[in-house]
mmCIF file of C-alpha atoms and ligand atoms in Angstrom:
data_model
loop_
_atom_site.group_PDB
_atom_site.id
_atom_site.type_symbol
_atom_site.label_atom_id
_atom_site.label_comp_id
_atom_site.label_asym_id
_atom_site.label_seq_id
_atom_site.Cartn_x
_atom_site.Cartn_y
_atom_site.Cartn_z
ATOM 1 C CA UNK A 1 48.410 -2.708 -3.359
ATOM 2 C CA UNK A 2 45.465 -1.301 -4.760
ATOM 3 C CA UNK A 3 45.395 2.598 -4.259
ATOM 4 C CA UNK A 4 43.394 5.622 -5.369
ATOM 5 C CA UNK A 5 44.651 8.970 -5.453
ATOM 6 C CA UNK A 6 41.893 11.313 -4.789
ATOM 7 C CA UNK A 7 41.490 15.436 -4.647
ATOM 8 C CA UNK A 8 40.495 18.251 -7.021
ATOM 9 C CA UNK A 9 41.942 19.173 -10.401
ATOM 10 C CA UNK A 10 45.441 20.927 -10.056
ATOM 11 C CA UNK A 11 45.939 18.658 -6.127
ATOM 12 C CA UNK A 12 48.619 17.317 -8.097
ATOM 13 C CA UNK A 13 47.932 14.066 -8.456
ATOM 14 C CA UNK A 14 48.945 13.203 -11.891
ATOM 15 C CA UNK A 15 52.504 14.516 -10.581
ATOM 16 C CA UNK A 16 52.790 12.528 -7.532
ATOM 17 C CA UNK A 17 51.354 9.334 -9.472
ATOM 18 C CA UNK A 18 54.298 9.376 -11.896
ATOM 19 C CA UNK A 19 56.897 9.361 -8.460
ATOM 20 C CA UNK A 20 54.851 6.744 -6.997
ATOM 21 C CA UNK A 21 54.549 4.336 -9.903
ATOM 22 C CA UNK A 22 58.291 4.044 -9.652
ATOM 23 C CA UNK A 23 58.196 3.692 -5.564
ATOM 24 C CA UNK A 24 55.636 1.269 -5.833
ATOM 25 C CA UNK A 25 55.745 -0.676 -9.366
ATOM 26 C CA UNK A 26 51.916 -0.554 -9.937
ATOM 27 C CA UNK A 27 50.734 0.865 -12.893
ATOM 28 C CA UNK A 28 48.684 4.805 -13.170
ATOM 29 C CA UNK A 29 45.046 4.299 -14.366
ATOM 30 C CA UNK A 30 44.346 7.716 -15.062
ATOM 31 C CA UNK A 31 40.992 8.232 -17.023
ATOM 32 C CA UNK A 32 41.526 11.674 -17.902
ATOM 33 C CA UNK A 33 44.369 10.587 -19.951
ATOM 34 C CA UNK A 34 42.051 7.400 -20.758
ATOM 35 C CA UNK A 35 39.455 9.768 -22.100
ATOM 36 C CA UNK A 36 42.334 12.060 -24.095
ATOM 37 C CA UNK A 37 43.536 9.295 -25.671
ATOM 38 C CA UNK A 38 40.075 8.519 -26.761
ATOM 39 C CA UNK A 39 39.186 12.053 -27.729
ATOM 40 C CA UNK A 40 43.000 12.125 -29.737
ATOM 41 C CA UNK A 41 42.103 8.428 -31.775
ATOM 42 C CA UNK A 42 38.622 10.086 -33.420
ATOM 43 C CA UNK A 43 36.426 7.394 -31.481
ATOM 44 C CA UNK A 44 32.685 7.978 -30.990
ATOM 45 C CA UNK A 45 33.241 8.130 -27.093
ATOM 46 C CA UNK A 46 36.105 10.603 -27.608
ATOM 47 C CA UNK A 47 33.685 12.627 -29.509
ATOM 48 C CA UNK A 48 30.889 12.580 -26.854
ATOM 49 C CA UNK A 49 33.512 12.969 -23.830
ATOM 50 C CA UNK A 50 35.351 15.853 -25.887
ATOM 51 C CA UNK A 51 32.028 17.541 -25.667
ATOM 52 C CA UNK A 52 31.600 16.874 -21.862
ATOM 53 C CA UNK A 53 35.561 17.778 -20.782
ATOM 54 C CA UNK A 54 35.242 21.253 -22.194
ATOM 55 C CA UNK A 55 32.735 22.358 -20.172
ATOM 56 C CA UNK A 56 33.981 21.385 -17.036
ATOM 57 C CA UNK A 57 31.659 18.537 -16.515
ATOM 58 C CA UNK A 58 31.683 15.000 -16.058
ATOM 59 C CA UNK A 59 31.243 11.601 -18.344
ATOM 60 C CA UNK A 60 28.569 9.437 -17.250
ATOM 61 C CA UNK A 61 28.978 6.887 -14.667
ATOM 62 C CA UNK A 62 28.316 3.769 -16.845
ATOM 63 C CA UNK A 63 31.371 4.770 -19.366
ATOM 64 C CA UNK A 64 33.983 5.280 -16.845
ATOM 65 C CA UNK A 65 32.561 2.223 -14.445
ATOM 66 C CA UNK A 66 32.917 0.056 -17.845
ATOM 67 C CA UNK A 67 36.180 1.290 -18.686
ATOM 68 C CA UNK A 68 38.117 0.877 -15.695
ATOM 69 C CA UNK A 69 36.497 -2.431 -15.254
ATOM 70 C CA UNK A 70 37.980 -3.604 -18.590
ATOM 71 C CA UNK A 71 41.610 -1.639 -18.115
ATOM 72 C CA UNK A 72 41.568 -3.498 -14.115
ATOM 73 C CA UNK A 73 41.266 -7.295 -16.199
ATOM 74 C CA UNK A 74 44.909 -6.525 -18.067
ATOM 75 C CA UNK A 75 47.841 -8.338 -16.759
ATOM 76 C CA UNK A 76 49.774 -5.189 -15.319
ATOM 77 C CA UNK A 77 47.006 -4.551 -12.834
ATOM 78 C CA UNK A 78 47.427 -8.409 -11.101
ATOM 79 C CA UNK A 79 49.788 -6.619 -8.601
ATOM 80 C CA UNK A 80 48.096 -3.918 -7.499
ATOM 81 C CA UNK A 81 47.108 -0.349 -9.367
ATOM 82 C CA UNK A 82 47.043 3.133 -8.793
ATOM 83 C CA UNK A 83 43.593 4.923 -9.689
ATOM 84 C CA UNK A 84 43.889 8.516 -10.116
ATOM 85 C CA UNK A 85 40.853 10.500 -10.987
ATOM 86 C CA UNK A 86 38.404 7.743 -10.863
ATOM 87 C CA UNK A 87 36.017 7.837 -8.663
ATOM 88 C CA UNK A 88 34.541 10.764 -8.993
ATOM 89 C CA UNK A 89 31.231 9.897 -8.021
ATOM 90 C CA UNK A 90 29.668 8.118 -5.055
ATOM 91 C CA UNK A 91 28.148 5.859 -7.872
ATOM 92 C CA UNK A 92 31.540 4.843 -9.259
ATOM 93 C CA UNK A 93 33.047 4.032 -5.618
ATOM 94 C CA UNK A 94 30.370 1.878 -4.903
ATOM 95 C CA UNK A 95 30.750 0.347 -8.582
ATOM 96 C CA UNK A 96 34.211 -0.211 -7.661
ATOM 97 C CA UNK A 97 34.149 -1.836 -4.361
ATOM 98 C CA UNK A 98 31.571 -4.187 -6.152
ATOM 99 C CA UNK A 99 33.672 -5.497 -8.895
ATOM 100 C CA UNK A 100 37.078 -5.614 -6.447
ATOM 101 C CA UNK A 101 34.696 -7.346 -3.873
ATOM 102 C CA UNK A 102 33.515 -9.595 -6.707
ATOM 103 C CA UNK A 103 37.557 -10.401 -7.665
ATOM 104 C CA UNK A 104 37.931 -11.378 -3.450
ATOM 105 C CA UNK A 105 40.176 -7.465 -3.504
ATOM 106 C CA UNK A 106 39.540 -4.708 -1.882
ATOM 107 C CA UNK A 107 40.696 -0.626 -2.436
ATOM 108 C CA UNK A 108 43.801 -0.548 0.189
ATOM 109 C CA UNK A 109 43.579 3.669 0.614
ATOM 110 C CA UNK A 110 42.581 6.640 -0.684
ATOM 111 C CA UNK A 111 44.556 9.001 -0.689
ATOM 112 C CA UNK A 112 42.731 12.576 -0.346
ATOM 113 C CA UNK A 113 45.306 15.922 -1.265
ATOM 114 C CA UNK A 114 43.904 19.012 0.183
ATOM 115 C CA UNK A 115 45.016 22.461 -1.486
ATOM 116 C CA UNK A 116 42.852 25.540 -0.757
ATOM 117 C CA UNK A 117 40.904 27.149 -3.778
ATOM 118 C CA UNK A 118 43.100 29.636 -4.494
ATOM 119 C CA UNK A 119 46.077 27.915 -4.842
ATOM 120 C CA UNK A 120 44.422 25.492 -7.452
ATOM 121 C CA UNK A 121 42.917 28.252 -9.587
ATOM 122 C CA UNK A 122 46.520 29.601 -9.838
ATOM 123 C CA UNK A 123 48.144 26.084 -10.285
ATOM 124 C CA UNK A 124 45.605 24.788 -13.211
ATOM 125 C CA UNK A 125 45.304 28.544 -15.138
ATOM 126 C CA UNK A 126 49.169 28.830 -15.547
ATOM 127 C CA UNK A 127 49.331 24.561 -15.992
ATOM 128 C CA UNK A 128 51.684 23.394 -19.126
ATOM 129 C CA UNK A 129 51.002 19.829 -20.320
ATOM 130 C CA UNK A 130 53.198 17.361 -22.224
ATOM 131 C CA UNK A 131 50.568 15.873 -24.724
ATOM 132 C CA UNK A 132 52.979 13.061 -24.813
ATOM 133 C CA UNK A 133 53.998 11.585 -21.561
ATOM 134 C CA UNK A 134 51.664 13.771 -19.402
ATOM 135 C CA UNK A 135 54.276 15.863 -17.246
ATOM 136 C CA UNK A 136 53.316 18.880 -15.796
ATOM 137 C CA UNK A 137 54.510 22.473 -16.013
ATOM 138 C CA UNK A 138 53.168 25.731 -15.245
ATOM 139 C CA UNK A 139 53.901 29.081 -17.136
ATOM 140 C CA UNK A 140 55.211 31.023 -14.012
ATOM 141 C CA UNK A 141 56.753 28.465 -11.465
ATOM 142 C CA UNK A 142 58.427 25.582 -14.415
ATOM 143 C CA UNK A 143 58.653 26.355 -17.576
ATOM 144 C CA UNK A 144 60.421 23.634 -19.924
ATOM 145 C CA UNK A 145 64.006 24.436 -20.303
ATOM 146 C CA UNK A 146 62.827 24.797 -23.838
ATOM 147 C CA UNK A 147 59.889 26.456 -24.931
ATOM 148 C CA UNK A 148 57.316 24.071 -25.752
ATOM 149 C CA UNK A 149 59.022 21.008 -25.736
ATOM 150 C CA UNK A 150 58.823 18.404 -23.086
ATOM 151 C CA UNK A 151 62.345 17.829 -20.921
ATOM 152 C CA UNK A 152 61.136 14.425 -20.175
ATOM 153 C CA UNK A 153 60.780 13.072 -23.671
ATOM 154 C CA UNK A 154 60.350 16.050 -26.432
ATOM 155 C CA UNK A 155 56.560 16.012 -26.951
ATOM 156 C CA UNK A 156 54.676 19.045 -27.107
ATOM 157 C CA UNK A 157 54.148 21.105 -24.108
ATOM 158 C CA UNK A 158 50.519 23.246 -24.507
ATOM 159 C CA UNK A 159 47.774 24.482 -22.387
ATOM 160 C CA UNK A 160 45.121 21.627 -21.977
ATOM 161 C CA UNK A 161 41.757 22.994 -23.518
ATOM 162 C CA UNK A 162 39.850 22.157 -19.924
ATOM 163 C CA UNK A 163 42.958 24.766 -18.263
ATOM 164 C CA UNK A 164 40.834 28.099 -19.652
ATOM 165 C CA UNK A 165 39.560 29.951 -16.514
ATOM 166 C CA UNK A 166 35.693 29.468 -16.884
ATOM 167 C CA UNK A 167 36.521 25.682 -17.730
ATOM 168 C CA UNK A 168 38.712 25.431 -14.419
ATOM 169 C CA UNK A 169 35.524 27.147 -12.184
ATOM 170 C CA UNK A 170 33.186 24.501 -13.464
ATOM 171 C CA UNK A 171 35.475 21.826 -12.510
ATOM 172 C CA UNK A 172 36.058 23.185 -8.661
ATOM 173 C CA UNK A 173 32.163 23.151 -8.664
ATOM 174 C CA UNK A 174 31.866 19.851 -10.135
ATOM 175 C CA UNK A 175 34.610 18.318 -7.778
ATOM 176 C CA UNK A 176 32.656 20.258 -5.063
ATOM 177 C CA UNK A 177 29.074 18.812 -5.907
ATOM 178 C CA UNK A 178 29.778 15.253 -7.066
ATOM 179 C CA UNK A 179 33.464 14.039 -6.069
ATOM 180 C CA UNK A 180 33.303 15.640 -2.194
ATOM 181 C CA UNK A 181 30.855 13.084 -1.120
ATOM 182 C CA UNK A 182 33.356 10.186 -2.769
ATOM 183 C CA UNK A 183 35.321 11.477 0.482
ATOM 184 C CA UNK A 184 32.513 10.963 2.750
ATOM 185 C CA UNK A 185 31.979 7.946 1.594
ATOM 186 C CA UNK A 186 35.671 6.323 2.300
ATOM 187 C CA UNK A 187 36.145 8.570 5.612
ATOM 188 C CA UNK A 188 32.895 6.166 6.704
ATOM 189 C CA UNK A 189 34.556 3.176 5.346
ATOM 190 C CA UNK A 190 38.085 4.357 7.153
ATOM 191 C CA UNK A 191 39.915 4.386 3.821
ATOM 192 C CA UNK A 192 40.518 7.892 3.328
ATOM 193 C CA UNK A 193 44.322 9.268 4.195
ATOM 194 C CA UNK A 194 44.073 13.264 4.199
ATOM 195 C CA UNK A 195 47.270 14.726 3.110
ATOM 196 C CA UNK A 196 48.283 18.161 2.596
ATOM 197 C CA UNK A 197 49.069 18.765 -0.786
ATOM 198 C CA UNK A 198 50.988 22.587 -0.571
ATOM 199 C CA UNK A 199 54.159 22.051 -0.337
ATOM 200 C CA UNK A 200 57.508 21.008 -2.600
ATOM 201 C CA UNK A 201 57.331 17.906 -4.839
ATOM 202 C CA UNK A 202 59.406 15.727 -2.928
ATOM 203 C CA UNK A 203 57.600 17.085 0.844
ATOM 204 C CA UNK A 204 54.110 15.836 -0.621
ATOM 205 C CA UNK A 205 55.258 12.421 -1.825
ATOM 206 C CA UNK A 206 57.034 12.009 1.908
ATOM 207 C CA UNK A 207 53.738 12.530 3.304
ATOM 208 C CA UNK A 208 51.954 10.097 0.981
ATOM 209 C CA UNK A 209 54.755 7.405 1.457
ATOM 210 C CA UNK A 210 53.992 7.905 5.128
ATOM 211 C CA UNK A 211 50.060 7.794 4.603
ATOM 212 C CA UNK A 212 49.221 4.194 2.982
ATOM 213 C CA UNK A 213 52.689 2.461 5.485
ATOM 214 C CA UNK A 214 56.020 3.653 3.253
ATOM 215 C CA UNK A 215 56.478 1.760 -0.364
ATOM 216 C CA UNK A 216 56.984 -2.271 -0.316
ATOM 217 C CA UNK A 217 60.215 -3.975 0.346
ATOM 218 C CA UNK A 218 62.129 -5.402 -2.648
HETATM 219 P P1 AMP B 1 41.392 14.862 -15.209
HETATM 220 O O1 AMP B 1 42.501 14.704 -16.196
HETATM 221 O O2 AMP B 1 41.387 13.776 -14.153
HETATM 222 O O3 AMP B 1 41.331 16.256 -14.606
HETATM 223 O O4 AMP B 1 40.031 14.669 -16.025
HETATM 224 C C1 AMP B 1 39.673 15.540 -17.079
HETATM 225 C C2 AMP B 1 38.181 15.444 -17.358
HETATM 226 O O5 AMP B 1 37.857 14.105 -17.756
HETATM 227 C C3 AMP B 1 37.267 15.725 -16.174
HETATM 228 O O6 AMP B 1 37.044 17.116 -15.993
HETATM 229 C C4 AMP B 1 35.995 14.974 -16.590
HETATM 230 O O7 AMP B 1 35.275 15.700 -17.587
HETATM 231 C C5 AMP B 1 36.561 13.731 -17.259
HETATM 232 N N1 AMP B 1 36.755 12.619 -16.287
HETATM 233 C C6 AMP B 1 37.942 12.060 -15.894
HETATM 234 N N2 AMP B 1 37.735 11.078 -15.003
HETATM 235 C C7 AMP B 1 36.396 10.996 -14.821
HETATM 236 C C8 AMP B 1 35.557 10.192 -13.996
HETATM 237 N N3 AMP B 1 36.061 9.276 -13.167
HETATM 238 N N4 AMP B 1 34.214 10.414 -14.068
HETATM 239 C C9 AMP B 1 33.683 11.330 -14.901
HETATM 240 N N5 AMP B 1 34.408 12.142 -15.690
HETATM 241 C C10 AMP B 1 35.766 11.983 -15.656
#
């Protein structure tokens, strides 16, 4: 199954990803974390995205089309993958139906998480990260049972540096300007599952399970 998990930046996403890895035993390709990762190894791109992140804006098309056509090549990917925050741009989609089409694939779903503006600005301002494994927290609603430390697996817990409020406006407007039209763009190819993505946890995984036909048998 090859999926995308689509919506702005505090849909919740990354969380649901991490449940539905285990449901469906495909592997995340997340390219914010790709492009952390980057940023945390000193590379030349990690310098130029680092740059790009903090203001809220995004990388060019060309570096993320080339690196998730390299990370789609690696064995874990042969049964299927999870795409979550790529595309972002009518470019990319297109770039990616081209080099699944090229493969004999195709993208199974998108899955599109609606939460209203407010909710998000409130969600990504108060956001807690694990620089580690990537869980999420937030300072009012979850806080790690201890301060600062991860319950999953003991890595740091911080604010990310794109999580300051004039950061998290430019990325609604980005999302708004460049990634809506990725929307309009599977809606026309009948691709795109709307979800509602307010809710508990465990209610918004339900409804994605039910989107894209429930997780495989055996
Ligand atoms: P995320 O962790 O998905 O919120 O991504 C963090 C930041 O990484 C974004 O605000 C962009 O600057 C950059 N980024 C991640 N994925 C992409 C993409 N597909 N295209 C362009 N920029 C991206």
């Amino acid at each position: 199954m090859i999926l995308a998990l689509f919506g702005p930046p505090g849909s919740g996403k990354g969380t649901q990803a991490k449940a539905l890895i285990q449901a469906l035993g495909i592997p995340q390709l997340s390219t914010g974390d790709m492009l952390r990762e980057a940023i945390k190894s000193g590379s030349e791109l990690g310098k130029k995205a680092k740059e790009i992140m903090d203001l809220g804006r995004l990388v060019p098309d060309q570096v993320m089309i080339g690196m998730i056509q390299n990370r789609i090549q690696a064995p874990d990917c042969q049964k299927g993958f999870m795409l979550d925050g790529f595309p972002r741009t009518v470019a990319q989609a297109e770039a990616l139906d081209a080099m699944l089409a090229g493969s004999g694939l195709k993208l199974d779903s998108v899955v599109s998480f609606e939460v209203n503006r407010k909710e998000l600005v409130a969600r990504l301002s108060g956001r807690l990260v694990c620089s580690n494994c990537g869980a999420s927290y937030h300072e009012q609603s979850k806080l790690p049972r201890k301060q600062g430390i991860c319950d999953l697996c003991g890595g740091v817990v911080a604010k990310r540096a794109d999580d300051k409020p004039e950061v998290v406006e430019n990325r609604l407007d980005t999302f708004l300007a460049s990634t809506k039209p990725v929307a309009e763009y599977y809606q026309s190819k009948g691709r795109l599952k709307v979800i509602q993505a307010e809710g508990t946890e465990s209610q918004v995984f339900e409804r994605i399970l039910k989107a894209i036909g429930g997780a495989p048998k055996g």
